[in-house]
Short mmCIF file of C-alpha atoms and ligand atoms in Angstrom, two decimals:
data_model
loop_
_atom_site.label_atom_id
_atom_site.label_comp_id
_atom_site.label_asym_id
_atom_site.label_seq_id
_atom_site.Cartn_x
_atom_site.Cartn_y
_atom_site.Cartn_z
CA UNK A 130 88.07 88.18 120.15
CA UNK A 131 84.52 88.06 121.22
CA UNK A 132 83.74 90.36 124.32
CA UNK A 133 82.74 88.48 127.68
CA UNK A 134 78.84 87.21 128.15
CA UNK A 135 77.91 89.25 131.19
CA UNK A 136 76.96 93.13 131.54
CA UNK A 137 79.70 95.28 130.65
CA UNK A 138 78.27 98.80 131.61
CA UNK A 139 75.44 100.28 133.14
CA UNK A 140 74.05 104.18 134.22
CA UNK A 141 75.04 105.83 137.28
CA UNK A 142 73.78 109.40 138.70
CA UNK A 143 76.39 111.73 139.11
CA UNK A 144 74.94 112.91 142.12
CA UNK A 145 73.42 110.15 144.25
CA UNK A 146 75.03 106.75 142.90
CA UNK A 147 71.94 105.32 141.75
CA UNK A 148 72.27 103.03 139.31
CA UNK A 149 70.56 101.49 136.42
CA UNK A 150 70.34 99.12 133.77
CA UNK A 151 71.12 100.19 130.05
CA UNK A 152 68.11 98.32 128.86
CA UNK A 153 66.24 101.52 130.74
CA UNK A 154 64.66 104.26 128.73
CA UNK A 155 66.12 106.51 131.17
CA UNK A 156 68.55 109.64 130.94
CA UNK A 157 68.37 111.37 134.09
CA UNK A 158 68.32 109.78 137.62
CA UNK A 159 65.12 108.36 138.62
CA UNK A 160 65.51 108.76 142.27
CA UNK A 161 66.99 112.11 142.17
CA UNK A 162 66.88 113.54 138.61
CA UNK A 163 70.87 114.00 138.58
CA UNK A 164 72.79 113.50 135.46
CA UNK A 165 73.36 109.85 134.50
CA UNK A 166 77.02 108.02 133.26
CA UNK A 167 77.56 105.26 131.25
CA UNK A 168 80.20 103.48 133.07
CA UNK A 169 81.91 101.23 131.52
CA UNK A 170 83.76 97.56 133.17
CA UNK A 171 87.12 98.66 132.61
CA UNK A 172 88.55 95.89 134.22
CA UNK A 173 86.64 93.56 132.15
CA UNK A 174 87.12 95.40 128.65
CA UNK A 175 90.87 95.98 129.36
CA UNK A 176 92.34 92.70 127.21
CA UNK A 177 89.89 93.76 124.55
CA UNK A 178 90.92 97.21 124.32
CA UNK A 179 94.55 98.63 122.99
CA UNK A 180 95.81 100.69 120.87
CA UNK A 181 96.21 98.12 118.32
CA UNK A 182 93.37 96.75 118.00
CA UNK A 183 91.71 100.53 117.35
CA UNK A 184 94.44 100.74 114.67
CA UNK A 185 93.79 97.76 113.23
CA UNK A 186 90.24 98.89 112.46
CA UNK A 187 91.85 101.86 110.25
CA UNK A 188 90.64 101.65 106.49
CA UNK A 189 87.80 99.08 107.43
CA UNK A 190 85.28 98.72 104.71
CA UNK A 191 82.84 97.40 106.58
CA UNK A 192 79.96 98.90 108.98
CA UNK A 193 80.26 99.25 112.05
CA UNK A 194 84.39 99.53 112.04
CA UNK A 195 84.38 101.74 109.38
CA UNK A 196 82.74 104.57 111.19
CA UNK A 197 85.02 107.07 113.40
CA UNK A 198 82.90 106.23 116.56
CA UNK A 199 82.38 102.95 116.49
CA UNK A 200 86.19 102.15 115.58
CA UNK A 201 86.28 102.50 119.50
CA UNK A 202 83.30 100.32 120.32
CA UNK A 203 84.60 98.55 122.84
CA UNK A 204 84.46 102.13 124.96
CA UNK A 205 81.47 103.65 123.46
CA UNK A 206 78.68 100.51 123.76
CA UNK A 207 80.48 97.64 124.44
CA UNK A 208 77.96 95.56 124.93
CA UNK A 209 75.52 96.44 121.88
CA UNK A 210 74.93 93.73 118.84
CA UNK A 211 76.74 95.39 115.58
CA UNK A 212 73.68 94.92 113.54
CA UNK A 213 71.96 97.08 116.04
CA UNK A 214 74.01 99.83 115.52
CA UNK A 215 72.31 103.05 113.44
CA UNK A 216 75.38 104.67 111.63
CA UNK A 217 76.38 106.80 108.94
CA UNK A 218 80.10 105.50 109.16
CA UNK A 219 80.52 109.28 110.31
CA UNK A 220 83.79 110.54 112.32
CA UNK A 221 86.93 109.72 110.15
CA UNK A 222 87.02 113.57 109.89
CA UNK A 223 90.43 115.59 109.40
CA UNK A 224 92.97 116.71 111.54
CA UNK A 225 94.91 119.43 109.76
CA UNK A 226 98.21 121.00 111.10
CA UNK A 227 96.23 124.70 110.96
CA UNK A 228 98.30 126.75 107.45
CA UNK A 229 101.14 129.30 108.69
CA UNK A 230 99.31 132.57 108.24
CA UNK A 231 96.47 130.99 110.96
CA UNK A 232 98.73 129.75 113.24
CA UNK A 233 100.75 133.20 112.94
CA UNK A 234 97.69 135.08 113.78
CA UNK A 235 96.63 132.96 116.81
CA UNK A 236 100.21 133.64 118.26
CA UNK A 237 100.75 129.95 118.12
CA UNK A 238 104.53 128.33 116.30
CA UNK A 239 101.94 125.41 114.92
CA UNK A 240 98.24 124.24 116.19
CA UNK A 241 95.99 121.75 114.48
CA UNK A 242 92.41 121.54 113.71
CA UNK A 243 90.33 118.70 114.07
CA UNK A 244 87.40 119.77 111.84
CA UNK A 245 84.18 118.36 113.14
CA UNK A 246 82.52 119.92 110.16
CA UNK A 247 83.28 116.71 108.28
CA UNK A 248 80.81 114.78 109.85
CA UNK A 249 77.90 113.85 107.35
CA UNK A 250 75.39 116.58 108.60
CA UNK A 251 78.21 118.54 108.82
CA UNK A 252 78.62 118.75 113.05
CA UNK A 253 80.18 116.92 115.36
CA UNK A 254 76.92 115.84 117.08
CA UNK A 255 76.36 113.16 114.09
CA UNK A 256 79.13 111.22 116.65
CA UNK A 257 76.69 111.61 119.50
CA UNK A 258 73.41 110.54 117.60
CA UNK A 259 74.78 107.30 116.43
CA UNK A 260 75.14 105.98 120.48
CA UNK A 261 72.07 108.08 121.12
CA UNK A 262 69.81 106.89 118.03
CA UNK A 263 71.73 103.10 118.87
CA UNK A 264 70.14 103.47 122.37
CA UNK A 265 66.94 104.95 121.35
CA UNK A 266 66.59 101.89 119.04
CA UNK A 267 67.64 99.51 122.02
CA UNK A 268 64.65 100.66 124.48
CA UNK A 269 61.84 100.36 121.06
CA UNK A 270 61.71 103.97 121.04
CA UNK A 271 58.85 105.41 118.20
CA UNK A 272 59.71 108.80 118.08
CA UNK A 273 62.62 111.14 119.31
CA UNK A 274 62.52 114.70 120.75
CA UNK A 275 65.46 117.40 120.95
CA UNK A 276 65.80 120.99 121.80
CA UNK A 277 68.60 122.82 119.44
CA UNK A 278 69.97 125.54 118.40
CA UNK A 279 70.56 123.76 115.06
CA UNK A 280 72.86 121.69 114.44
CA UNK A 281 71.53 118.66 117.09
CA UNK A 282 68.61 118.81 115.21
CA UNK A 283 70.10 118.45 111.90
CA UNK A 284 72.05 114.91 112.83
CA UNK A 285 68.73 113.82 114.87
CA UNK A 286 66.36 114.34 112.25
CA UNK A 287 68.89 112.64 109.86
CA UNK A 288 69.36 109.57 112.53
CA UNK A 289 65.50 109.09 113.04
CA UNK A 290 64.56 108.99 109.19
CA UNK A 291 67.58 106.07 108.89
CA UNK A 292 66.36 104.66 111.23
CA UNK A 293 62.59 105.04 110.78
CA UNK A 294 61.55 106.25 113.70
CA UNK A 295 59.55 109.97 114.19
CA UNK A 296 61.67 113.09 114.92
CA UNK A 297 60.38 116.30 117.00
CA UNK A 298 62.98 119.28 117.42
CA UNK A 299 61.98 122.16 119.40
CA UNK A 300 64.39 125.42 118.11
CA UNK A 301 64.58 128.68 119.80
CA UNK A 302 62.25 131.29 118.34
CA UNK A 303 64.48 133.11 115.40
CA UNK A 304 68.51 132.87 115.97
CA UNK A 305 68.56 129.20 113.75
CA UNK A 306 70.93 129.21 111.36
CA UNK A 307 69.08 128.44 107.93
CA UNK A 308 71.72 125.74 106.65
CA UNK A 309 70.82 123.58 110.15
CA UNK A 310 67.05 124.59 109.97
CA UNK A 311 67.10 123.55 105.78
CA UNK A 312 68.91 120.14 107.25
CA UNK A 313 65.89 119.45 109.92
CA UNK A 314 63.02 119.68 107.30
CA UNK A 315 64.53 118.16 104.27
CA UNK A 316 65.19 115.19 106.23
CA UNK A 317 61.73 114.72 107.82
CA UNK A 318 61.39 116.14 111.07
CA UNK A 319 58.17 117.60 112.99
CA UNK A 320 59.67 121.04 113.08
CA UNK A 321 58.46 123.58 116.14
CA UNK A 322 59.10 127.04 116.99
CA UNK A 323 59.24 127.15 121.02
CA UNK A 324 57.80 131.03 121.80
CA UNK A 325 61.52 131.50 124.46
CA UNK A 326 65.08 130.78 124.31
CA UNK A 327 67.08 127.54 124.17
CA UNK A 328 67.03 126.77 127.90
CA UNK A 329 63.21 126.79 127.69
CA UNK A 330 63.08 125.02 124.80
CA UNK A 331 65.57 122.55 126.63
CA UNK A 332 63.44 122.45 129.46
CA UNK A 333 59.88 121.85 127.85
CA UNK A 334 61.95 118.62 126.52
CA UNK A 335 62.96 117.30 129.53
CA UNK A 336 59.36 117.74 131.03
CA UNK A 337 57.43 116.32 127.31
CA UNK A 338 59.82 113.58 126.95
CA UNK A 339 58.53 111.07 130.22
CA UNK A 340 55.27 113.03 130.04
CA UNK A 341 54.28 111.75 126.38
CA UNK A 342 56.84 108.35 126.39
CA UNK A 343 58.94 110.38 123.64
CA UNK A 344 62.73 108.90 123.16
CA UNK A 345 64.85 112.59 124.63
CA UNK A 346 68.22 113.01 122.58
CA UNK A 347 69.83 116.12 123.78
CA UNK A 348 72.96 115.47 125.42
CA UNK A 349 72.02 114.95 129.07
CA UNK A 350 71.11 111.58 127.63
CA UNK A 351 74.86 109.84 128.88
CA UNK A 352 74.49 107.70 125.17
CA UNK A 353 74.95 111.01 123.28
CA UNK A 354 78.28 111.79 125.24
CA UNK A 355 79.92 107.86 124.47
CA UNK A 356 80.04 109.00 120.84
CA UNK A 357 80.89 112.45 121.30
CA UNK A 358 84.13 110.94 123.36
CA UNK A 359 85.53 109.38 119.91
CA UNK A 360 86.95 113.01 118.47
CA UNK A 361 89.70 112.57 120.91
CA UNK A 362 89.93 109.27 120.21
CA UNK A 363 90.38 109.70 117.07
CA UNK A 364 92.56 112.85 117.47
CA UNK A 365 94.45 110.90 118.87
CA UNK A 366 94.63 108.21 116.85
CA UNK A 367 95.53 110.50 114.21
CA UNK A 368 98.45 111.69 116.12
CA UNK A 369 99.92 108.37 116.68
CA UNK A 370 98.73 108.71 120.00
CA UNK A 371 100.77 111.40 120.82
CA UNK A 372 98.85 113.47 123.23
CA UNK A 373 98.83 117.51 122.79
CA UNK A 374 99.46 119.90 125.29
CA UNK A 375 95.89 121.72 124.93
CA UNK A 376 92.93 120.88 123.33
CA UNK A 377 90.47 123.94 122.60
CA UNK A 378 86.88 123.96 122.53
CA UNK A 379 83.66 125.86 122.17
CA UNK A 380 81.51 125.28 125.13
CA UNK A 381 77.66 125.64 124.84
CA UNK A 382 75.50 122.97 126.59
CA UNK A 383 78.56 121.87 127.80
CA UNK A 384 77.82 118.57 126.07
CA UNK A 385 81.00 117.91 124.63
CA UNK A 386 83.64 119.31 127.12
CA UNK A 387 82.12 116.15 129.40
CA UNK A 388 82.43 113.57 126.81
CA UNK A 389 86.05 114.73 126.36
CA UNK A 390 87.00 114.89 129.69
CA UNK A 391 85.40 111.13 130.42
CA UNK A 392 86.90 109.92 127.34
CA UNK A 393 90.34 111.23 128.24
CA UNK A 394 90.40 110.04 131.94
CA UNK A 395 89.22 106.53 130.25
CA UNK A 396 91.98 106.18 127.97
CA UNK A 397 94.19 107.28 131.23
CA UNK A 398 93.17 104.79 133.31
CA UNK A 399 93.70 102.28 130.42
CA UNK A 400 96.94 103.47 130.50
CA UNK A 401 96.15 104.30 126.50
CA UNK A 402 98.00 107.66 126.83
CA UNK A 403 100.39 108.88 129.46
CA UNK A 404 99.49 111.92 130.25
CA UNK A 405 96.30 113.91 130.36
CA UNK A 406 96.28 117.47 127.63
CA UNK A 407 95.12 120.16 129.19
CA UNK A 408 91.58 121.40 127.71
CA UNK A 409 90.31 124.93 127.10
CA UNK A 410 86.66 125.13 127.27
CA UNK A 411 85.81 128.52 125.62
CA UNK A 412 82.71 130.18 125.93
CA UNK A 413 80.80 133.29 123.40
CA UNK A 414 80.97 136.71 126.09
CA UNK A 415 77.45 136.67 125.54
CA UNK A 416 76.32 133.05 126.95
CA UNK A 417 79.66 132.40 129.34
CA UNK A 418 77.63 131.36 132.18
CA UNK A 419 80.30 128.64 132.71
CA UNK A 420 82.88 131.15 132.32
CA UNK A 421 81.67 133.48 135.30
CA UNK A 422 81.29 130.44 137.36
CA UNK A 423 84.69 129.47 136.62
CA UNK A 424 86.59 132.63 137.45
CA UNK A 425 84.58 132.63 141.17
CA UNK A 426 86.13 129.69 141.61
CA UNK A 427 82.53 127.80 141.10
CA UNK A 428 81.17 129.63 144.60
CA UNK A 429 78.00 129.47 142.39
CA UNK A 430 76.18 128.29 139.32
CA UNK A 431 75.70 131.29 136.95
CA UNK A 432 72.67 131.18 133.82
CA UNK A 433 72.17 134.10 131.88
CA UNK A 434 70.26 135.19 128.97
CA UNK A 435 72.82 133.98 126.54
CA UNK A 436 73.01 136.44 123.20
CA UNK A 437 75.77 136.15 121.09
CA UNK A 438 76.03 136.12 116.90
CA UNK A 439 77.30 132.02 117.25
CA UNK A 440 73.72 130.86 117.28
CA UNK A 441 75.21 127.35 117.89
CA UNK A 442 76.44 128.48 121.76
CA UNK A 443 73.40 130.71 122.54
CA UNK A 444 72.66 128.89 125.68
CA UNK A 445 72.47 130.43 128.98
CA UNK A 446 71.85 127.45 131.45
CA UNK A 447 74.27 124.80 130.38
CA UNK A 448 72.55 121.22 131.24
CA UNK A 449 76.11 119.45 131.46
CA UNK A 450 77.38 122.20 133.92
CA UNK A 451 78.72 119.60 136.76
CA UNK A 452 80.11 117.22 133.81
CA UNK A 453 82.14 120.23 132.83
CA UNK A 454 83.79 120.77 135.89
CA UNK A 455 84.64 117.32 136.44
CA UNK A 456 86.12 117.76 132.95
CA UNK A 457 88.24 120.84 134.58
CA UNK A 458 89.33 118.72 136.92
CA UNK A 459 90.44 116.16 134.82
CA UNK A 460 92.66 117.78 132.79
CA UNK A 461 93.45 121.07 134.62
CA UNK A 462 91.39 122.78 132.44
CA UNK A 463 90.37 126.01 131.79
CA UNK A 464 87.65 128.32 130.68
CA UNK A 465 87.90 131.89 129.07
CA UNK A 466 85.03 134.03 126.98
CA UNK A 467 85.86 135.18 123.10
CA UNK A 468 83.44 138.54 122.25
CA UNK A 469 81.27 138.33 118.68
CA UNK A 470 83.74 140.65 117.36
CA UNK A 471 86.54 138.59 118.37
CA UNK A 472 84.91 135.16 116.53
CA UNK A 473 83.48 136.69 113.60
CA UNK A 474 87.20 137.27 112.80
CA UNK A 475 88.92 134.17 113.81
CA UNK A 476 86.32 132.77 111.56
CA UNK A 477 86.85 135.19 108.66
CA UNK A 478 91.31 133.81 109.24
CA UNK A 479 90.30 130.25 109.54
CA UNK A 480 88.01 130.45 106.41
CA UNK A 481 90.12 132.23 104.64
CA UNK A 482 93.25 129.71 105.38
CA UNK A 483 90.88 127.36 102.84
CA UNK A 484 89.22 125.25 105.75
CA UNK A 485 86.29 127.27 106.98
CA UNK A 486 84.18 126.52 110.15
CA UNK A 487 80.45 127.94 111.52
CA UNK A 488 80.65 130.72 114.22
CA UNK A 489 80.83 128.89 117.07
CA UNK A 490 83.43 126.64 115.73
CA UNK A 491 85.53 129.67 115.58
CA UNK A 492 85.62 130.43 119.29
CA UNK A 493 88.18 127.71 119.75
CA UNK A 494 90.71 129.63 117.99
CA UNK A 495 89.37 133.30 119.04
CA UNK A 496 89.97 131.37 122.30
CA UNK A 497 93.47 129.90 121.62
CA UNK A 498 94.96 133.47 120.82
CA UNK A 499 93.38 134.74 123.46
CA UNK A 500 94.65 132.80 126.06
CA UNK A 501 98.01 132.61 124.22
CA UNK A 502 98.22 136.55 124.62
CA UNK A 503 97.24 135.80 128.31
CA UNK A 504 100.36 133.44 128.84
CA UNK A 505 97.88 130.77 129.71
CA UNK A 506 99.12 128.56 126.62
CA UNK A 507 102.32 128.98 125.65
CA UNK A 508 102.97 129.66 121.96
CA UNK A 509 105.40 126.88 121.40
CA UNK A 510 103.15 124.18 123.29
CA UNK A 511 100.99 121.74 120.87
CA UNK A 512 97.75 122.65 120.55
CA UNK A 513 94.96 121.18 118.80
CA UNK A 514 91.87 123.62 118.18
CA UNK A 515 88.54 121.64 117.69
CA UNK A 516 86.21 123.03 114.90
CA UNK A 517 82.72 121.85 115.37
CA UNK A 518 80.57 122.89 112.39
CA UNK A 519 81.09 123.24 108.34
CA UNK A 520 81.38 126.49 107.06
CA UNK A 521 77.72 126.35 104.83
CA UNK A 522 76.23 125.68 107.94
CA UNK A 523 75.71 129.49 108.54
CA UNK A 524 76.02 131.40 105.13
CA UNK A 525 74.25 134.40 106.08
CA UNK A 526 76.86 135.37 108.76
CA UNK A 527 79.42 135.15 105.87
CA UNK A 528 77.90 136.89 103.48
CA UNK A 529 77.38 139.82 106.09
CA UNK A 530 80.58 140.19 107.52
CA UNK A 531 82.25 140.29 104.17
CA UNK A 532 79.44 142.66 103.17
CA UNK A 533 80.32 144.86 106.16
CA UNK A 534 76.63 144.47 107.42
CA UNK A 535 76.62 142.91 110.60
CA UNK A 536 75.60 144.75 113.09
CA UNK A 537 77.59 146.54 115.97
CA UNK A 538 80.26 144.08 114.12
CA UNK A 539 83.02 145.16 111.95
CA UNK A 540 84.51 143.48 109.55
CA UNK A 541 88.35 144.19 109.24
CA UNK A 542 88.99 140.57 107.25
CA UNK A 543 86.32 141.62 104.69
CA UNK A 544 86.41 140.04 101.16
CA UNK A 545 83.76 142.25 99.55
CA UNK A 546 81.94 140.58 96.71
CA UNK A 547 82.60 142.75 93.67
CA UNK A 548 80.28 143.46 90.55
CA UNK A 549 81.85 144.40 86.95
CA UNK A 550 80.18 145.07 83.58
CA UNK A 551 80.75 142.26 81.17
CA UNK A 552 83.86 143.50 79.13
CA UNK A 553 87.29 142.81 78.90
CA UNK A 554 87.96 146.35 80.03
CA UNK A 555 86.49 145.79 83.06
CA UNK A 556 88.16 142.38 83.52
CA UNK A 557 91.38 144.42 83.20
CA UNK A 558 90.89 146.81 85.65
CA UNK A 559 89.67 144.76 88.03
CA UNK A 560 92.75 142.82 87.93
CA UNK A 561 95.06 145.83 88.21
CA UNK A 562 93.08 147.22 90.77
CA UNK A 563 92.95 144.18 92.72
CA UNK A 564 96.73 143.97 92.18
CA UNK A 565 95.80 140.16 90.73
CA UNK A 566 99.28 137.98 89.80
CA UNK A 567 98.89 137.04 86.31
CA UNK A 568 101.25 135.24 83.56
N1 F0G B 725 79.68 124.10 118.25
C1 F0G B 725 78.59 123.85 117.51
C2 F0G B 725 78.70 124.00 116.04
C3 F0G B 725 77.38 123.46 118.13
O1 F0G B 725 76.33 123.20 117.39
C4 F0G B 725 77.33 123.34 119.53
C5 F0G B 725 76.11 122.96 120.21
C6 F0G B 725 78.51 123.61 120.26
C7 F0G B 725 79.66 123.98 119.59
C8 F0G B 725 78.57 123.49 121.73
O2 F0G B 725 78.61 122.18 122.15
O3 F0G B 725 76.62 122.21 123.61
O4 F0G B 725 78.25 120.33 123.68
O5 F0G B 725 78.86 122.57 124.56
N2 F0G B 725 74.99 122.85 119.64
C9 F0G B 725 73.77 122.31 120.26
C10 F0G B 725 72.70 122.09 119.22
C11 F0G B 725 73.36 122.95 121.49
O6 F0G B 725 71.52 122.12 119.56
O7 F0G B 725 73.04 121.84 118.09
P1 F0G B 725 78.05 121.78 123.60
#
């Protein structure tokens, strides 16, 4: 069924109502800088979008249906030709019901993971950069610029060399995770060192990007959030639609808690789900600017100079801040703050369940036992934790807490890496040492 001649969405400021046209090169407001929506013609799309039809697209072979994101076209870009899509068929990552010894430790009777990490540059922001890169593509952009803590970087630069256009990524000085930085050169980038944190980094975009006519791709651009929206989609989808009670989530930029919490309401309004899951955005101690805003009931709008050991959520001045409490509101959400000590471990249980995640992946289930000790989630509700980067992304924090060497960290889950001379005698008492089940 071929979708109606006319325009089905266009941008609108969160703050003023301005609108504008898609075929814009724009990402903020350009009457009052405020943070731009895609909003889509529901009423329009609503014959062409069901449940079915997203199902039927299961299993397709062929671009762009095959991908995870653009499965659910008709709510991410409805309007955009399919051979002008830029994909890498990515999404169609796993949902796992979370092993028993995982769920045990959270406090939760079962919770399931949607791993992110599956994504081909192995982060959920690959879902963003295909409606971002799309977009980019759309307004004849030449070159692209981010700021990133790593792992934005990593899909961009992966997006722009499929696509052939120029990629610029600004990183904090030190604090990048060598797995995301490895990712950004190997696949072509203009790599930079910004002398200051994230949020400057962040900032020097926003001013460089209309300065120089430069194509900006962090995620105040609204095209980055419509692909960001499929992981509930497709969470859902994997569920049989079945919607959870909770869905947990690190929160750095704040990025993806808005994309969820637009998706959601969409699907809501579509009358796609019946009810709306609750969401749990959940923030490092160190960088919980949203956090401290949160618990004052959002009297004001906190930054800080974010330091925590998930390099990924280092970010003190989240640019999606208002997106995220529209998000809250939503879905009754809430917000809570995990310390290092308290990720490093749920990383070292959900590792060591077999499925493995980056730091700041790990915060969603720090955060889910948290707030099931708290009574906020109840441990028989149905929760679904969202992981959001592969484990190889950040090796060196592995190897270190296993080591015992991370510092003012301790490492309680170590699995120390042992050394042996090369005999059989030494095989042998290794095993009985180690207590080892043999035949
Ligand atoms: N988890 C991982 C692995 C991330 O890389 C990020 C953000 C987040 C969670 C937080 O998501 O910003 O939407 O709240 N990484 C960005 C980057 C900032 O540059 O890669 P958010």
């Amino acid at each position: 069924m071929n979708l109606p001649n006319k325009t089905l969405s266009h941008l609108r400021c969160m703050e003023c109502g301005n609108t504008h046209d898609l075929n814009e090169p724009v990402y903020v407001c350009g009457k009052c800088g405020g943070l731009l929506d895609v909003v889509h013609d529901l009423e329009t799309l609503r014959p062409y979008i069901s449940k079915e039809i997203f199902d039927s697209r299961l299993g397709s072979l062929d671009a762009p249906y095959n991908s995870g994101v653009w499965r659910f076209k008709e709510l991410v870009f409805p309007g955009i030709a399919d051979e002008a899509i830029i994909t890498r068929h990515e999404g169609n990552t796993g949902l796992y019901t979370a092993p028993k010894k995982l769920a045990a430790w959270t406090g939760a009777s079962r919770m399931m993971l949607k791993h992110e990490g599956e994504n081909p540059t192995g982060s959920f922001k690959d879902r963003g950069m295909t409606g971002g890169i799309t977009h980019a593509m759309l307004v004849k952009a030449s070159s692209v610029l981010c700021a990133s803590t790593g792992n934005t970087s990593a899909s961009m630069a992966s997006y722009a060399a499929l696509a052939g256009v120029q990629a610029l990524v600004f990183f904090p000085y030190g604090n990048i995770a060598m797995g995301k930085l490895a990712q950004s050169i190997a696949y072509g980038a203009i790599n930079v060192q910004v002398k200051g944190d994230f949020d400057a980094s962040l900032s020097l975009v926003r001013q460089a990007c209309p300065e120089f006519g430069i194509y900006l791709l962090n995620s105040v651009n609204p095209f980055r959030l419509e692909g960001q929206k499929t992981i509930v989609f497709e969470m859902l989808q994997q569920r049989r639609w079945k919607v959870p009670d909770w869905i947990v989530l690190p929160g750095g930029n704040l990025g993806n808690s808005s994309a969820f919490g637009k998706g959601l309401y969409e699907l809501y309004q579509l009358g796609l789900i019946e009810k709306m899951p609750r969401i749990a955005i959940i923030q490092a101690a160190g960088a919980a600017p949203f956090y401290q805003s949160y618990q004052e009931n959002f009297a004001e709008r906190h930054a800080v100079k974010a330091n925590t050991i998930a390099t990924a959520i280092k970010i003190g001045n989240p640019a999606s801040f208002i997106k995220a409490k529209r998000t809250l509101s939503y879905t009754n959400g809430v917000v809570e703050a995990v310390t290092d000590q308290e990720i490093v471990d749920a990383k070292a249980m959900v590792d060591s369940s077999g499925i493995g995640c980056e730091p700041a992946s790990a915060a969603s289930v720090a955060g889910v036992r948290k707030l099931i000790q708290q009574g906020v989630i109840q441990p028989d509700e149905d929760i679904v934790a969202v992981l959001t980067g592969h484990v190889l992304k950040d090796a060196d924090t592995v190897i270190n807490y296993h080591a015992e060497t991370l510092e003012s960290l301790n490492s309680p889950y170590a699995n120390k890496l042992r050394v042996i001379d090369p005999t059989l005698e030494a095989v042998e008492s290794l095993i009985r040492g180690e207590k080892m089940p043999t035949r």
